XYZ file of C-alpha atoms in Angstrom:
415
model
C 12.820 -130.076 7.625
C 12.923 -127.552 4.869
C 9.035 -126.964 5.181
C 9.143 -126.929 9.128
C 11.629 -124.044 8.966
C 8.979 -122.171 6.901
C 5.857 -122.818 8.761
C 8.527 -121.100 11.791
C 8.716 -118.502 10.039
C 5.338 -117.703 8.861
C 4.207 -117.839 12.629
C 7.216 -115.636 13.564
C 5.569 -113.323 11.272
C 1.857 -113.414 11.785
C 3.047 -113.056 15.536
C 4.758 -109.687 14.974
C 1.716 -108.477 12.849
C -0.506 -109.096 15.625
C 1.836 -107.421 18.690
C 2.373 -104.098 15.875
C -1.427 -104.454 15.404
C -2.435 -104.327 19.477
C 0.411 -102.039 20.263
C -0.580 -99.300 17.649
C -3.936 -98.978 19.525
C -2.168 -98.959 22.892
C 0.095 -96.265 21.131
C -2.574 -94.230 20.442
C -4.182 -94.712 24.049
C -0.559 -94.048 25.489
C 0.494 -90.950 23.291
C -2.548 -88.949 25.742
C -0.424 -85.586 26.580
C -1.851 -82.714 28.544
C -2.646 -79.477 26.832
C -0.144 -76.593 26.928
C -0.193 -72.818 26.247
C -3.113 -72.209 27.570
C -3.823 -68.661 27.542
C -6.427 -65.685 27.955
C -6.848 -63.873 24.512
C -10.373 -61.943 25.151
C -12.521 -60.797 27.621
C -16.262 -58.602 27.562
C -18.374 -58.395 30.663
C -19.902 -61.530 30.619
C -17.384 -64.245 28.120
C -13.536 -64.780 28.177
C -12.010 -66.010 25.002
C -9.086 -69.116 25.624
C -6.455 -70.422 23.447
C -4.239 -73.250 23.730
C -1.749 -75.358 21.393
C -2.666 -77.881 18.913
C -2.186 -81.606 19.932
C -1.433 -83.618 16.585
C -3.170 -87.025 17.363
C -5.808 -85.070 19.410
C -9.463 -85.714 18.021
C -10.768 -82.239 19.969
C -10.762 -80.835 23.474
C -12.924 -80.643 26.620
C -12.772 -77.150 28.487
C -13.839 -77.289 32.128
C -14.775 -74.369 34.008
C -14.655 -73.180 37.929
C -15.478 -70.424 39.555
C -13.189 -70.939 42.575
C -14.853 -73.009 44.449
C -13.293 -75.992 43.410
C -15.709 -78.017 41.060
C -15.146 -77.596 37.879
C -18.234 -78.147 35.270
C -17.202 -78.801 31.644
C -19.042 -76.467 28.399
C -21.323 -78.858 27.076
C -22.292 -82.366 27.260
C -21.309 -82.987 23.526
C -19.014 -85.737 22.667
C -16.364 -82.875 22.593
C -16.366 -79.133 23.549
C -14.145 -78.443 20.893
C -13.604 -80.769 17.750
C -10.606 -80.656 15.472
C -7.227 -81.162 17.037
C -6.045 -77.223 15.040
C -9.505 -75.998 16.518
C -7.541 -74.133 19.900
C -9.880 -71.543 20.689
C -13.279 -71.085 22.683
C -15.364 -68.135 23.929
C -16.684 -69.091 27.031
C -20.034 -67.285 27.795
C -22.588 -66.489 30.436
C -20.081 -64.909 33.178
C -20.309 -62.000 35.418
C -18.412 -58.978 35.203
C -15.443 -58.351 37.193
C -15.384 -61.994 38.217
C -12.401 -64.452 38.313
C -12.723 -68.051 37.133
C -10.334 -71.014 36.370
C -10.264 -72.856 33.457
C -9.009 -75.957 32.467
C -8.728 -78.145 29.253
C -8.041 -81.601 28.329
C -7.328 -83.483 25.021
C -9.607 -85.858 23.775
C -8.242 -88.855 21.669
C -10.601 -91.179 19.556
C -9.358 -95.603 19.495
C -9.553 -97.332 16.761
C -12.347 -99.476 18.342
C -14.241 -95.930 18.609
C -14.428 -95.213 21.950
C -13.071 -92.053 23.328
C -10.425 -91.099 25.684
C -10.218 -87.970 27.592
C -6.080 -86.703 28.129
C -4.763 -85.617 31.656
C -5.506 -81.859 32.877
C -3.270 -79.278 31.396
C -2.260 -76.388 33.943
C -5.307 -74.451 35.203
C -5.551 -70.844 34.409
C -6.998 -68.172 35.654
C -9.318 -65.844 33.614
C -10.999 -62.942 34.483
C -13.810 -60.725 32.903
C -14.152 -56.996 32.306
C -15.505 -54.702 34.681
C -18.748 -53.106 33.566
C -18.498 -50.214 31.201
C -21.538 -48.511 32.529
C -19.948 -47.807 35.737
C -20.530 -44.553 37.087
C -17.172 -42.976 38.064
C -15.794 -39.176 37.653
C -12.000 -37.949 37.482
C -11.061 -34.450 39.430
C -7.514 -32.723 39.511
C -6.794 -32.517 42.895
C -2.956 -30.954 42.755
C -0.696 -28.872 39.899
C 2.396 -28.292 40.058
C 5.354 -26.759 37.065
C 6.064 -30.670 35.741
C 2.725 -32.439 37.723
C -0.748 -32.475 37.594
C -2.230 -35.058 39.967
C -5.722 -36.101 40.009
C -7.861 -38.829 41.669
C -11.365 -41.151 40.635
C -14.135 -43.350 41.883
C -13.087 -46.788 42.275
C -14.863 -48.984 40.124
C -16.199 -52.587 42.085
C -14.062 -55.467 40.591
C -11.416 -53.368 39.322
C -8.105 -54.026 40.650
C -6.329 -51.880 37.790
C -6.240 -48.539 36.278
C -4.843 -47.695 32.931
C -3.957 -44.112 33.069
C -3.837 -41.766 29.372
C -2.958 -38.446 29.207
C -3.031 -36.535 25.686
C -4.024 -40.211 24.290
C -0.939 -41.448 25.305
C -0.487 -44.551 28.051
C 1.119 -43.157 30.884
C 0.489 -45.383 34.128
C -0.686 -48.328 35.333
C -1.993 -48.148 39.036
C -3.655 -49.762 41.731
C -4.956 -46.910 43.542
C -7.546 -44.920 42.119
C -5.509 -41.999 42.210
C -1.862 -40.728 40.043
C 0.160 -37.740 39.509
C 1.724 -37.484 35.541
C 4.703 -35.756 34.336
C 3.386 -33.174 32.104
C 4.912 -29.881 30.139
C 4.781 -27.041 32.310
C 1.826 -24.740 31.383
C -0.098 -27.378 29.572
C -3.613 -28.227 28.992
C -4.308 -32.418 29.558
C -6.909 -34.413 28.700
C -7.422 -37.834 30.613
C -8.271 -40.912 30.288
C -8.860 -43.272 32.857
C -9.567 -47.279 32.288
C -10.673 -50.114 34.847
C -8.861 -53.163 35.011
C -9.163 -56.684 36.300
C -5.808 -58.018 35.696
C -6.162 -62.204 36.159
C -3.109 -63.632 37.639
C -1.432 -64.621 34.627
C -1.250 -60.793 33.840
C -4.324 -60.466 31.344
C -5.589 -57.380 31.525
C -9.342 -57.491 31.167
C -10.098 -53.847 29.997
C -13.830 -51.774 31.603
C -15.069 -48.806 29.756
C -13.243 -45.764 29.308
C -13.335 -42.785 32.079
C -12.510 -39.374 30.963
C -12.055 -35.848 31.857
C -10.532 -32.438 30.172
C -8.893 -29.549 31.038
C -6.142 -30.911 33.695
C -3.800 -27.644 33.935
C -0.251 -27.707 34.914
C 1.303 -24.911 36.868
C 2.141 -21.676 34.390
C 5.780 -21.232 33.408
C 7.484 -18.032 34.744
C 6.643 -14.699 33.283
C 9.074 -12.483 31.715
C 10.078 -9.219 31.116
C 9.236 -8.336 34.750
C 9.475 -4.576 35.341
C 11.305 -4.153 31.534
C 10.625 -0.494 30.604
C 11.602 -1.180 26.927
C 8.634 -3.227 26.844
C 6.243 -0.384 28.786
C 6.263 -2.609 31.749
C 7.834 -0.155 34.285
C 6.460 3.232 35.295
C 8.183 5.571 37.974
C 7.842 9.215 37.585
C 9.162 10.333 41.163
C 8.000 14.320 40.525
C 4.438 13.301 40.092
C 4.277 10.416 43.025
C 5.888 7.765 44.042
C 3.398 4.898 42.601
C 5.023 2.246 40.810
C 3.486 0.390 37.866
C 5.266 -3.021 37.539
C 4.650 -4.991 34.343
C 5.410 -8.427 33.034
C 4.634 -10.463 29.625
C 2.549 -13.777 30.127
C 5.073 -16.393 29.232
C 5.182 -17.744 25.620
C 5.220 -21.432 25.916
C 1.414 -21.338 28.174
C -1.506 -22.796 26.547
C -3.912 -20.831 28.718
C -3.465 -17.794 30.374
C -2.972 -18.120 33.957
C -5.823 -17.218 36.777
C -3.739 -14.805 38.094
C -0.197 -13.443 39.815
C 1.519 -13.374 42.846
C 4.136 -10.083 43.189
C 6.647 -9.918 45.945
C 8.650 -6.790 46.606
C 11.787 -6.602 48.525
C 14.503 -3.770 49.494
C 17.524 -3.744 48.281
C 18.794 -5.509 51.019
C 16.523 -8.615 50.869
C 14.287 -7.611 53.653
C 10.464 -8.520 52.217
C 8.440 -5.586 51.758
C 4.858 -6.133 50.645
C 3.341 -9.186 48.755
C 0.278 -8.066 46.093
C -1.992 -10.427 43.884
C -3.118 -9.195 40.613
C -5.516 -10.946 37.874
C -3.540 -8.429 35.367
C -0.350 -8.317 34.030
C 0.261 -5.047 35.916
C 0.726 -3.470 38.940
C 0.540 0.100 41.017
C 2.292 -0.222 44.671
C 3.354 2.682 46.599
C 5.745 1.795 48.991
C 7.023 4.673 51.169
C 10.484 3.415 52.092
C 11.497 2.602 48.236
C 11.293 6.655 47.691
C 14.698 7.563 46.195
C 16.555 4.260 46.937
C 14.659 1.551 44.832
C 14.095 -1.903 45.488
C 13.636 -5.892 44.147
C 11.037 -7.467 42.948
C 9.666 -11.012 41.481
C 6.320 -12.675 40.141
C 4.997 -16.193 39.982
C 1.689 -17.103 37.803
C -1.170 -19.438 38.865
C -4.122 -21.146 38.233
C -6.461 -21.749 40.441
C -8.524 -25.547 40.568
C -11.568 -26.345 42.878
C -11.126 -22.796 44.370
C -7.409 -23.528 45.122
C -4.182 -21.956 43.700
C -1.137 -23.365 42.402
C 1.790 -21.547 41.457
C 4.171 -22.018 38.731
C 8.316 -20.880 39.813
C 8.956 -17.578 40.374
C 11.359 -15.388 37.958
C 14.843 -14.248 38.915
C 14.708 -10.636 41.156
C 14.598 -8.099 39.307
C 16.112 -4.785 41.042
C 14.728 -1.334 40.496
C 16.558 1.792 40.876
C 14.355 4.651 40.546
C 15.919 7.880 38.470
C 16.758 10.946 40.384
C 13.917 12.964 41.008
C 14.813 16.251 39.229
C 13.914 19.691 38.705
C 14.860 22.411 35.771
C 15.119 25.937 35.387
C 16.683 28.513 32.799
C 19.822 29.894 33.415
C 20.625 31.977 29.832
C 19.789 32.213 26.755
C 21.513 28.476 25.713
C 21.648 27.033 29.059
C 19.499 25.284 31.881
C 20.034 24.008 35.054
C 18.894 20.838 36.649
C 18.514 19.977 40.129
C 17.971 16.442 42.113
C 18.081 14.809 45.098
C 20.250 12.200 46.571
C 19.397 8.755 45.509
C 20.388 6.086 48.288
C 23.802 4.067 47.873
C 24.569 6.184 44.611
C 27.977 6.159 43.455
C 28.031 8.584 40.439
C 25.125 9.759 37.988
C 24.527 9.537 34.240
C 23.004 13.502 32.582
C 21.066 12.535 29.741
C 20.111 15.543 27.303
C 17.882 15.936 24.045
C 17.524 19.276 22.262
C 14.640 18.505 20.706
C 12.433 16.540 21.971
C 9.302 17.288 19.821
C 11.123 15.789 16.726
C 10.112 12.223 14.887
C 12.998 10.764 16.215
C 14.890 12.674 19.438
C 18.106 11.615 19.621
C 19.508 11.611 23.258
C 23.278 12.424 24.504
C 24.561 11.311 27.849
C 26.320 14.861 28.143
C 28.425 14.106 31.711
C 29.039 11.939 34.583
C 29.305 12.948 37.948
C 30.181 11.881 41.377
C 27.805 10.992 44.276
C 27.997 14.079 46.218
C 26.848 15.845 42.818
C 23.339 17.175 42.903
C 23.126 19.387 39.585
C 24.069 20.133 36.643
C 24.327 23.284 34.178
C 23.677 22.236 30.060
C 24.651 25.091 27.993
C 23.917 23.324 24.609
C 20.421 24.098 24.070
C 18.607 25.344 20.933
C 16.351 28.523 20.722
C 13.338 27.923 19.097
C 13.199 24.204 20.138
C 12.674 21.888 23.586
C 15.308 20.242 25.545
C 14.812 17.376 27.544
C 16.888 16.019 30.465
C 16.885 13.164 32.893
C 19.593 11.715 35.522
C 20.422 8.179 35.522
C 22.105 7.233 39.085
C 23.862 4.398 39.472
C 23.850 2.627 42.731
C 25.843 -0.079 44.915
C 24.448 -2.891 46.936
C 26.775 -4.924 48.564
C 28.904 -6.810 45.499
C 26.545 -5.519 43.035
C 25.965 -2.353 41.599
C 22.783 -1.705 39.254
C 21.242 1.351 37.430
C 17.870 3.107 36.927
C 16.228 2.641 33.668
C 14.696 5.891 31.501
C 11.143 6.186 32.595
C 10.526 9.771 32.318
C 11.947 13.129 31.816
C 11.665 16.755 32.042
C 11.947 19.266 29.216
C 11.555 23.186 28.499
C 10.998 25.251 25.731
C 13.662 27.462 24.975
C 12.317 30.740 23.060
């Protein structure tokens, strides 16, 4: 009995050897899984580089692929495309540019018995390659503004991307082949312009590189319009009454602007004359400013394919011009000076220097008088040397109330 229990057993056992034996082949055959992570990594005009993730128990991989038509033709007619189960990578070549394709890849396990198994399809993906980098394509600015400059290019066939660089820095991605960029105002931009075929998956399969120079924003505003402390006003009423307006090119532009745009105005806000000017100055002669002044304000631009665009325009600036005067001797110490009524003038400022031919001529305002004033007697003068005199009215438009700034003046020698 003892001996039949133990023959039992030993069968019990060689059984359970033989179903561990069969069913570690069938585990093998079983464990098949499909390949993940597939992904684009690289792309030139005529390969696409695909990686995947590593199947332990894989012997290598297959890689099929289709250019959209459905039938998909694997790499090679090896045993395996791809042999090692850490070998997840393959450059797949003789492609054409700017062409989509799908790719798939299975897992390929090896029995025990040495015949091969191939795994179930992973998900297809779709791959793309790179638009040709000899393309012919040029960029043109077609629009400035202050914060803008806008510009457009040739399409390039396959492309259905555009990376967009400015200054070397990534500033857009489009589909159309054309942008405007947020730039500083008065600034010089370089571009940079590359085709794209972007795959599905979002792979961005990069062409060559487009590029142009010399994009210009529209010129910040001027300053200093019509400032006489920095020589740009000029209004000497007994000579004529030509104006010279002046302004300073604004500090923060990195190219000086094509030219300038110049509006005048009256005092009331009625628009007067408009004037153009490749200079930083000015001449109008406007009849109805004569002794009553007037407003004025410029605006830069630069000019692109034959167009202009402007930059802002500075704040008004108003101009009161000085009484037009006239002096004569009255004694041995004193002169008199004469003027005419400047328009909506409320009182006026005498100015006198007694001598004006030194280094440094020191200047008084000697009296203030009302609006129905028109001249003055100065009994302070010095034989032997020159005094000088000038009239500063000061005006009132509506609310506001502005005054004349020293232009000129007239002086006699006293001997």
């Amino acid at each position: 009995m003892k001996n039949r229990n133990l023959s039992i057993l030993k069968a019990f056992i060689f059984v359970m050897m033989a179903v561990c034996f069969f069913s570690n082949g069938t585990l093998k055959a079983s464990a098949a899984s499909e390949v993940k992570g597939l992904t684009q990594t690289r792309s030139e005009e005529d390969s696409v580089t695909v990686s995947w993730k590593s199947l332990k128990n894989a012997y290598g991989y297959d890689v099929f692929i289709s250019s959209g038509n459905g039938k998909y033709k694997r790499l090679t007619n090896k045993t395996c495309d791809v042999v090692g189960s850490k070998n997840t990578k393959k450059k797949i070549s003789n492609l054409t540019s700017s062409r989509t394709y799908y790719v798939v890849v299975k897992a390929v396990y090896k029995k025990e018995n040495g015949k091969y198994k191939i795994g179930p399809a992973g998900k297809r993906l779709e791959v793309v390659t790179s638009p040709s980098k000899t393309a012919k394509s040029t960029i043109k600015q077609i629009k400035a503004t202050p914060h803008y400059i806008r510009f457009k290019w040739d399409k390039v066939r396959g492309a259905n991307r555009y990376i967009v660089y400015v200054n070397d820095k990534k500033k857009a991605v489009v589909k159309k082949n054309a942008v405007s960029i947020r730039v500083r105002t008065g600034s010089v931009n370089n571009v940079r312009v590359v085709p794209v075929k972007r795959s599905g998956s979002g792979f961005m399969a990069k062409g060559g590189n487009i590029e142009a120079y010399d994009f210009y924003s529209s010129p910040k505003r001027p300053k200093r319009v019509a400032a006489f402390r920095y020589n740009n006003l000029l209004w000497q009423p007994t000579e004529s009454n030509t104006v010279t307006i002046g302004w300073t090119k604004a500090a923060g532009d990195k190219y000086d602007p094509t030219g300038y745009q110049m509006e005048v105005y009256s005092l009331e806000g009625r628009r007067l004359n408009l004037y153009y000017s490749t200079k930083t100055k000015l001449s109008i002669n406007i009849p109805s400013v004569e002794n009553k002044g007037f407003k004025v304000r410029v605006r830069a631009y630069v000019k692109i394919n034959g167009k202009k665009y402007f930059g802002k325009w500075t704040d008004m600036q108003t101009v009161i011009p000085q009484a037009k005067i006239s002096m004569k001797r009255t004694g041995r110490n004193s002169v008199e000076i004469n003027w005419e009524s400047v328009k909506n003038a409320t009182k006026y400022h005498v100015y006198a220097c007694n001598d004006i031919k030194a280094e440094k001529p020191e200047w008084y305002e000697v009296a203030t008088v009302g609006a129905g004033t028109n001249s003055y007697e100065y009994n302070n003068c010095i034989e032997g040397k020159y005094t000088a005199m000038y009239v500063i009215p000061e005006v009132q438009v509506g609310r506001n109330t502005y005054k004349a700034s020293y232009t000129w003046h007239l002086y006699m020698n006293i001997e």
